[in-house]
PDB file of C-alpha atoms in Angstrom:
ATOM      1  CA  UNK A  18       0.000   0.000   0.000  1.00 69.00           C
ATOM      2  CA  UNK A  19       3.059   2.016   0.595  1.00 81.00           C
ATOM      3  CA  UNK A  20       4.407   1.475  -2.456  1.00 79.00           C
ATOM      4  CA  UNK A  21       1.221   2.139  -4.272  1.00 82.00           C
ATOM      5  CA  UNK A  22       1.008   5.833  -2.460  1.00 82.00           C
ATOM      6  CA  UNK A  23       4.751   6.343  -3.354  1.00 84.00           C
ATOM      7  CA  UNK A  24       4.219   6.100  -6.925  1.00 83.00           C
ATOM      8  CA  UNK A  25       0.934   8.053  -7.155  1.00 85.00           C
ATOM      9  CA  UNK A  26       2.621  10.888  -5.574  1.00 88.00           C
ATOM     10  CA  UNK A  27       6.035  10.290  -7.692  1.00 91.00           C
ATOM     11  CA  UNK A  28       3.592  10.383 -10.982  1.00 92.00           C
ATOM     12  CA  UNK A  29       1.619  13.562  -9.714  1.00 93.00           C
ATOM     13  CA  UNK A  30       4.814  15.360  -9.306  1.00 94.00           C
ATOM     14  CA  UNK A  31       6.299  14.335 -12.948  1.00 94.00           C
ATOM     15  CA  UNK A  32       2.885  15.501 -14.438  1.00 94.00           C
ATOM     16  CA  UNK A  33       3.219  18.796 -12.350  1.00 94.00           C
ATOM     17  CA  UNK A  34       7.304  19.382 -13.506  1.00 94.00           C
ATOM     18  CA  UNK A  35       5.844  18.832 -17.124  1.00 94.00           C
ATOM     19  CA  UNK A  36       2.888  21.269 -16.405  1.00 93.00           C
ATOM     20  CA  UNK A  37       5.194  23.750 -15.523  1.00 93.00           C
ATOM     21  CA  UNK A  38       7.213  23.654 -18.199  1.00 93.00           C
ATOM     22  CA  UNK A  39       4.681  23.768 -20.932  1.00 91.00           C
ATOM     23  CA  UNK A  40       3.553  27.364 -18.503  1.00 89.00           C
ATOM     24  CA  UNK A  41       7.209  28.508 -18.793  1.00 89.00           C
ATOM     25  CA  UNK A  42       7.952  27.210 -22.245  1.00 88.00           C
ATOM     26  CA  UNK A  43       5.288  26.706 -24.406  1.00 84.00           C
ATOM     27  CA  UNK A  44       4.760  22.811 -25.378  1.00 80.00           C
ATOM     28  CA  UNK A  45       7.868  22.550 -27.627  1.00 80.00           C
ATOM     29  CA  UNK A  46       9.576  23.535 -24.571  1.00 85.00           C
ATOM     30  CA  UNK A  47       8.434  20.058 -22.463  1.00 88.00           C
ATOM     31  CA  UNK A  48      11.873  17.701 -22.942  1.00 90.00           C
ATOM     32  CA  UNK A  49      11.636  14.155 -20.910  1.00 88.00           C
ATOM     33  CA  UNK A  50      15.237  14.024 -20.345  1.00 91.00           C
ATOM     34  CA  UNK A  51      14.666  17.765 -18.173  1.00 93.00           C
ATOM     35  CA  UNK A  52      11.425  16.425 -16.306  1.00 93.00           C
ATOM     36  CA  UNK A  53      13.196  13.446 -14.867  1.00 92.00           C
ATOM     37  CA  UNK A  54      16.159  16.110 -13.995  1.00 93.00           C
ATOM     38  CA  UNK A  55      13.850  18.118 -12.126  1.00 94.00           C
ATOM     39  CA  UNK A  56      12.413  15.147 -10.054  1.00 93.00           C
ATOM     40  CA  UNK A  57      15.996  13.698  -9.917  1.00 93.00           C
ATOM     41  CA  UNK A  58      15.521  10.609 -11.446  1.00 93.00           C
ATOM     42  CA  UNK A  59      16.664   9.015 -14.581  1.00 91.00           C
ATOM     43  CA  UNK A  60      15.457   9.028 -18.013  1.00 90.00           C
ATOM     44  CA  UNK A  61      14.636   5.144 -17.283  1.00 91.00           C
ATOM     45  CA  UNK A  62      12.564   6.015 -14.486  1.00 91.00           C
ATOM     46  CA  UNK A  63      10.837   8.456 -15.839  1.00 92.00           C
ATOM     47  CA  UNK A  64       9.425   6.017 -18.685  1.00 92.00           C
ATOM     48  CA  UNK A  65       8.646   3.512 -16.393  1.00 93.00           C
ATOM     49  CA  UNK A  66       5.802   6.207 -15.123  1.00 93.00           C
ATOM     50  CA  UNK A  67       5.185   7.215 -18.304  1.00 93.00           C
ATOM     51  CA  UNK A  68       6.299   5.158 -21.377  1.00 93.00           C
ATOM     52  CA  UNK A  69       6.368   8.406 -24.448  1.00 89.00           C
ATOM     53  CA  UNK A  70       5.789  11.829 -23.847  1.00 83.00           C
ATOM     54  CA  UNK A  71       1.711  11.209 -25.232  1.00 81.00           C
ATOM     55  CA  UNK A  72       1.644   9.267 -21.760  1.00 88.00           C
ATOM     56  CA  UNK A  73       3.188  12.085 -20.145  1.00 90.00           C
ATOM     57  CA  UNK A  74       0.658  14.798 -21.760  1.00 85.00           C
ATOM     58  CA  UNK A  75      -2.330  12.952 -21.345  1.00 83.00           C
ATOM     59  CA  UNK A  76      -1.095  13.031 -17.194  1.00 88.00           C
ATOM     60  CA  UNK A  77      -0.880  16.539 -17.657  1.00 88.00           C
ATOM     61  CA  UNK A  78      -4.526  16.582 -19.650  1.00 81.00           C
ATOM     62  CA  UNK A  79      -5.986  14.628 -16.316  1.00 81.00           C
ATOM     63  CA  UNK A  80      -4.355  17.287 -13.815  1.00 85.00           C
ATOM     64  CA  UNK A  81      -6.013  19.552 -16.165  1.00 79.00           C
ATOM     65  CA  UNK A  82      -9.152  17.866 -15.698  1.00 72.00           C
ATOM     66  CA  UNK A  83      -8.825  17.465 -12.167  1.00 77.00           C
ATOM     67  CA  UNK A  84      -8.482  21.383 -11.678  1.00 74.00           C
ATOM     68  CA  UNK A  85     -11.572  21.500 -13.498  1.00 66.00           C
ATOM     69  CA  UNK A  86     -12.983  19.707 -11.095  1.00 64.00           C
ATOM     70  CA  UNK A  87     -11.642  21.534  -8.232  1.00 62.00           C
ATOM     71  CA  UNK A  88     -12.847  24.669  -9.453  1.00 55.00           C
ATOM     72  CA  UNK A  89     -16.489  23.524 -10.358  1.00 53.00           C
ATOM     73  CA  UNK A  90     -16.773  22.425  -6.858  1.00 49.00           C
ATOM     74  CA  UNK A  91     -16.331  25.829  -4.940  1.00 50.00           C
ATOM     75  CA  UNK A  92     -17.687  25.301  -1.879  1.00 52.00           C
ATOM     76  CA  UNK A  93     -18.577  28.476  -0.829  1.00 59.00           C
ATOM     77  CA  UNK A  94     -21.350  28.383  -3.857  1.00 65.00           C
ATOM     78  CA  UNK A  95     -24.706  27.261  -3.427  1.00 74.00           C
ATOM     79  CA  UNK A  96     -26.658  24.258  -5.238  1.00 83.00           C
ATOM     80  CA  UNK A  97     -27.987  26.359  -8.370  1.00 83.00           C
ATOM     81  CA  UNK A  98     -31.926  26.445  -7.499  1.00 88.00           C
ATOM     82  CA  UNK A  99     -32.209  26.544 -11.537  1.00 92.00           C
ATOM     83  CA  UNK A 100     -30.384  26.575 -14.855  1.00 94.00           C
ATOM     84  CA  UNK A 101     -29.973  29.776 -15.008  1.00 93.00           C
ATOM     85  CA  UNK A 102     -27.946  29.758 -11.484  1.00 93.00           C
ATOM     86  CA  UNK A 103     -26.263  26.754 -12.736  1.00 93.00           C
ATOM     87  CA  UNK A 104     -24.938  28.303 -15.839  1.00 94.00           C
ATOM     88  CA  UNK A 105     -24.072  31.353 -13.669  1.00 92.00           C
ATOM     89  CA  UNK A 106     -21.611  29.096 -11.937  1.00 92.00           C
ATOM     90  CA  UNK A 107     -19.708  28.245 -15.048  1.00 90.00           C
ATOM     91  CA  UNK A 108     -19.128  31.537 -16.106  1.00 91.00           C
ATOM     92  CA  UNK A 109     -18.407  32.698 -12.470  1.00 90.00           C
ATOM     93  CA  UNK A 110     -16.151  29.024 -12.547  1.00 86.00           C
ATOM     94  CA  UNK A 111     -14.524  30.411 -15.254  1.00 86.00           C
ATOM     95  CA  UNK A 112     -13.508  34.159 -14.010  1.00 87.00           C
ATOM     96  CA  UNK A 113     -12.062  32.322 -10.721  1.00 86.00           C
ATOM     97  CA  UNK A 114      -9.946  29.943 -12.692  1.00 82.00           C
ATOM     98  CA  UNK A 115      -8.770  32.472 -15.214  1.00 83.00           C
ATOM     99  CA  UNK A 116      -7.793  34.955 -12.035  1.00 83.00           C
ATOM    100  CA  UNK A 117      -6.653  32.611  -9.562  1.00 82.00           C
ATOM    101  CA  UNK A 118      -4.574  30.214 -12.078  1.00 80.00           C
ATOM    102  CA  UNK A 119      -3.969  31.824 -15.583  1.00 79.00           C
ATOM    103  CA  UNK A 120      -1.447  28.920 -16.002  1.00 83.00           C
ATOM    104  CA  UNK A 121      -4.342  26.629 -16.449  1.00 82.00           C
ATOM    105  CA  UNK A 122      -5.258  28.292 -19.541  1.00 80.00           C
ATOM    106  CA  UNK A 123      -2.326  28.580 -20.944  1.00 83.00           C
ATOM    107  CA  UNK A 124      -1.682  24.560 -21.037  1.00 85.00           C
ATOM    108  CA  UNK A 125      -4.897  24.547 -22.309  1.00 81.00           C
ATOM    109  CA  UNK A 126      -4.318  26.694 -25.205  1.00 80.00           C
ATOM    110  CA  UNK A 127      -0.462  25.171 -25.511  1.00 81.00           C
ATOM    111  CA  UNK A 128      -2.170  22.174 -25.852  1.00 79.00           C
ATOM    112  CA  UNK A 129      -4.585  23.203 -28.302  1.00 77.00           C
ATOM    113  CA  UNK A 130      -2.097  24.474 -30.724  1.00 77.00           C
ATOM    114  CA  UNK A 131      -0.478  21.168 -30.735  1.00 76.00           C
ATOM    115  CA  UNK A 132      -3.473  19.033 -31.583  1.00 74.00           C
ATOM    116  CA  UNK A 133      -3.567  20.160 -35.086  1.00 76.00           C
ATOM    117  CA  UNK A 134      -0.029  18.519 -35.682  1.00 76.00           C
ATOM    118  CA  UNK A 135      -0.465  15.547 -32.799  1.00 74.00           C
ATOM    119  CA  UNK A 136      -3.705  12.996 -33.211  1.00 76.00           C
ATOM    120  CA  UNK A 137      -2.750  12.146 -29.660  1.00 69.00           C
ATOM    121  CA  UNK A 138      -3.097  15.281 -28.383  1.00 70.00           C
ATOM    122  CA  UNK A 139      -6.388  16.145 -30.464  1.00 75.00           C
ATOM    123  CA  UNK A 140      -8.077  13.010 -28.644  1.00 73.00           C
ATOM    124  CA  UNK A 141      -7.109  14.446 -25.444  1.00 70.00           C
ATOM    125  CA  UNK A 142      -8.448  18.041 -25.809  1.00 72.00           C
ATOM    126  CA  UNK A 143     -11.445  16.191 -27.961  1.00 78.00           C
ATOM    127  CA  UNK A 144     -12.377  14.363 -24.936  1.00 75.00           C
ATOM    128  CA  UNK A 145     -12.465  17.131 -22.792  1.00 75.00           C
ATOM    129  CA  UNK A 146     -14.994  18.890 -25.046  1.00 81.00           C
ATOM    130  CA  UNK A 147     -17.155  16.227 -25.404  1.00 85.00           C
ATOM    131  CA  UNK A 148     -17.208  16.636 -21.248  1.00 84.00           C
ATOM    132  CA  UNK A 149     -17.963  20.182 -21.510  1.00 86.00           C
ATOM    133  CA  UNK A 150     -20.649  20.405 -24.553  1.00 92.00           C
ATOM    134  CA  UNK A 151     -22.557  17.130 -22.441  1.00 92.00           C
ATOM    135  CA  UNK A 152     -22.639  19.397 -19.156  1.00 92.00           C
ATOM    136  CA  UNK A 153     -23.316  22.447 -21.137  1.00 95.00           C
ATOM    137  CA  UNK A 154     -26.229  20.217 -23.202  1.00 96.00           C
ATOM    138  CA  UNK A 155     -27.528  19.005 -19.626  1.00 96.00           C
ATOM    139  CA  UNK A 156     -27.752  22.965 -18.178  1.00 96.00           C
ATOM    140  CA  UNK A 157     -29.467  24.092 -21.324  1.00 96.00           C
ATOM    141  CA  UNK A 158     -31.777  20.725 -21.490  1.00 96.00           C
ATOM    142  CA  UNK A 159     -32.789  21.600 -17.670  1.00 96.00           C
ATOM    143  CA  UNK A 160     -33.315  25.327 -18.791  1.00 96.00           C
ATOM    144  CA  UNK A 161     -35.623  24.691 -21.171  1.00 96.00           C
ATOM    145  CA  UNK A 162     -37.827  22.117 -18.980  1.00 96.00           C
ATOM    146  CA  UNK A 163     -37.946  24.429 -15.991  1.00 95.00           C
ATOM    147  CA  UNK A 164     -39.189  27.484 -18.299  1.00 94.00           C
ATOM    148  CA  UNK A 165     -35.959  30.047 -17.152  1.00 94.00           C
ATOM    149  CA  UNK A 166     -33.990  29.263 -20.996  1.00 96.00           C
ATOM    150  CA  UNK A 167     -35.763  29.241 -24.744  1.00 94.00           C
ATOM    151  CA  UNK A 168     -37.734  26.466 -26.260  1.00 94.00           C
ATOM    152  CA  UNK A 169     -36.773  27.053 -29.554  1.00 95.00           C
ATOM    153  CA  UNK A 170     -32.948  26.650 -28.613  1.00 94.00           C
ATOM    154  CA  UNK A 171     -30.964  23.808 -30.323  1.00 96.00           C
ATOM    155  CA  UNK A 172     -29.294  22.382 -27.217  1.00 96.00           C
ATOM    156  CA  UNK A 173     -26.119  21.010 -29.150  1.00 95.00           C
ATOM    157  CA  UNK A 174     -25.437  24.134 -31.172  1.00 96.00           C
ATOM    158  CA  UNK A 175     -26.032  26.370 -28.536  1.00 95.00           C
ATOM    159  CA  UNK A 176     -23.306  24.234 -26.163  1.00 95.00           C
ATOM    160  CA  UNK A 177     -20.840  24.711 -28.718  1.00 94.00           C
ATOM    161  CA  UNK A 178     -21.055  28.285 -29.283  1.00 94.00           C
ATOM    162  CA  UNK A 179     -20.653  28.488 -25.732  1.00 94.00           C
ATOM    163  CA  UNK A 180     -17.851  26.405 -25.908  1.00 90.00           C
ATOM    164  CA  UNK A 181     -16.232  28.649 -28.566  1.00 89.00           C
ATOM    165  CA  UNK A 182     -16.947  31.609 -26.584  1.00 89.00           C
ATOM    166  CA  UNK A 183     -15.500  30.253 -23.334  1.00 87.00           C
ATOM    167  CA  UNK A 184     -12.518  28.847 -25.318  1.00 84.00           C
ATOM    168  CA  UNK A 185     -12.473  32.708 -26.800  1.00 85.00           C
ATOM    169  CA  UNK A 186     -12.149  34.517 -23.310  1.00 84.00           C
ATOM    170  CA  UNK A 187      -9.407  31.905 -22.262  1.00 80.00           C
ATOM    171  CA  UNK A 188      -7.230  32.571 -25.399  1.00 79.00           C
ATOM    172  CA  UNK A 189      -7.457  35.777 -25.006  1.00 79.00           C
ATOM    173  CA  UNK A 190      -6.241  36.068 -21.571  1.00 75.00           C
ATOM    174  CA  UNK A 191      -3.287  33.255 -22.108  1.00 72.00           C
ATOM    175  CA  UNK A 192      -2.148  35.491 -24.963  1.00 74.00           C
ATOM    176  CA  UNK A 193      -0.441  37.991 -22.220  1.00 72.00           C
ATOM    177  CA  UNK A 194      -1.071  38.486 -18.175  1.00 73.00           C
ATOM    178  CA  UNK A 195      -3.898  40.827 -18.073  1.00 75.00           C
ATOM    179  CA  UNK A 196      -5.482  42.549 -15.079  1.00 78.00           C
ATOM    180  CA  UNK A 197      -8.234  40.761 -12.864  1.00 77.00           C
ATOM    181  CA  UNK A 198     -10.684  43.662 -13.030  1.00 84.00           C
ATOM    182  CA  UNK A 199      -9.981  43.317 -16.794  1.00 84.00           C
ATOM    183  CA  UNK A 200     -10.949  39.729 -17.013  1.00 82.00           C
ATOM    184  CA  UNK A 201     -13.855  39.964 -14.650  1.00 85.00           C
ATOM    185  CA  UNK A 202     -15.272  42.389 -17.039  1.00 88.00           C
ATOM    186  CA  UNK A 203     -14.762  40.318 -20.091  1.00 87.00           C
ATOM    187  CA  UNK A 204     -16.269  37.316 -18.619  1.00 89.00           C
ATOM    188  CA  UNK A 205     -19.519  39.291 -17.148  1.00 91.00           C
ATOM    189  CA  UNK A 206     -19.692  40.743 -20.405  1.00 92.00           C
ATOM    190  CA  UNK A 207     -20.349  37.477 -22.589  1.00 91.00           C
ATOM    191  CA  UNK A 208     -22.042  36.185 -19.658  1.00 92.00           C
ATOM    192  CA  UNK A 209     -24.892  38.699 -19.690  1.00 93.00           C
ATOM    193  CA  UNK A 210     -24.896  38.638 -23.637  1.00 92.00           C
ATOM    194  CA  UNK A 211     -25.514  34.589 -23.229  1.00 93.00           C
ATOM    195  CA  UNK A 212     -27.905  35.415 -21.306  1.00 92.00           C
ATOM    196  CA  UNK A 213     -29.896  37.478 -23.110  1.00 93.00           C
ATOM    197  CA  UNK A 214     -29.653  34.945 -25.921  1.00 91.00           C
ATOM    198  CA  UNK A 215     -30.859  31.643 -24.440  1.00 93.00           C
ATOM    199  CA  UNK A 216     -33.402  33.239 -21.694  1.00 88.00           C
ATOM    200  CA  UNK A 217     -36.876  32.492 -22.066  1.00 65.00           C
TER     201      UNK A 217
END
């Protein structure tokens, strides 16, 4: 059982040395041989936790993920009494993150940029989009049934545009630090817009 802990929390720290490096160097910038330097172990060791660098981003993708998680369950939030609350959340999830850890989004976007020349890569970031547009499809869906969203909208269309507009506000602030009231902002800005759009 020891063992078993040891090398979860060896494997969490590779994924984080490789995080890092894609925030400090862009993707092209991630180099095995410097991860496993970083957690001082050898270039052996490092592929027995992860075999090829795909291994190694898709551990990176899941601590991605993960954060996602993390930042969907605020705890300070209350259950959304309705749709509308509960796509308030997302967009408020989404100001947090993009204040509080800019570095997310710019593995994100690293990561993006990659996919068109990696197919490994693309089915990582394509999986995490087919997460998003089903929760997005699921708050719109419960929308429309409870009378607070349109019910003329097309569900799957309307997911991705959010999607797109989401993935807009993220580029735009991993493109260069810009300032929290500047973000906030931004992010209230598309939110009311959306809002205007899909109420009922």
């Amino acid at each position: 059982m020891a063992r078993k802990a040891r090398e979860t929390d060896r494997r969490r720290q590779l994924v984080e040395i490789a995080y890092r490096q894609i925030v400090a160097r862009g993707f092209e910038g991630l180099r095995f041989r410097e991860v496993a330097a970083e957690a001082g172990i050898n270039n052996a060791t490092l592929a027995y936790y992860f075999p090829t660098k795909e291994a190694l981003i898709q551990g990176v993708s899941e601590l991605l993920g993960e954060r996602l998680q993390t930042s969907q369950m605020h705890g300070d939030e209350p259950t959304p009494k309705n749709a509308l609350e509960e796509l308030r959340q997302v967009f408020a999830g989404l100001r947090r993150r993009l204040t509080e850890d800019p570095s997310f989004f710019i593995v994100i976007t690293e990561l993006a940029l990659r996919a068109r020349r990696d197919p490994a890569v693309e089915s990582i970031g394509e999986q995490r989009d087919r997460f998003w547009v089903r929760r997005l499809v699921r708050i719109l869906m419960r929308g429309i049934d409870e009378g607070v969203f349109r019910g003329d909208l097309d569900v799957l269309a309307t997911a991705l545009a959010l999607m797109a507009q989401m993935r807009g506000i993220a580029q735009h602030a991993a493109m260069r630090e810009r300032p929290a009231k500047e973000i906030a902002v931004l992010v209230e800005t598309v939110a009311e817009q959306v809002e205007r759009w899909v109420g009922g």
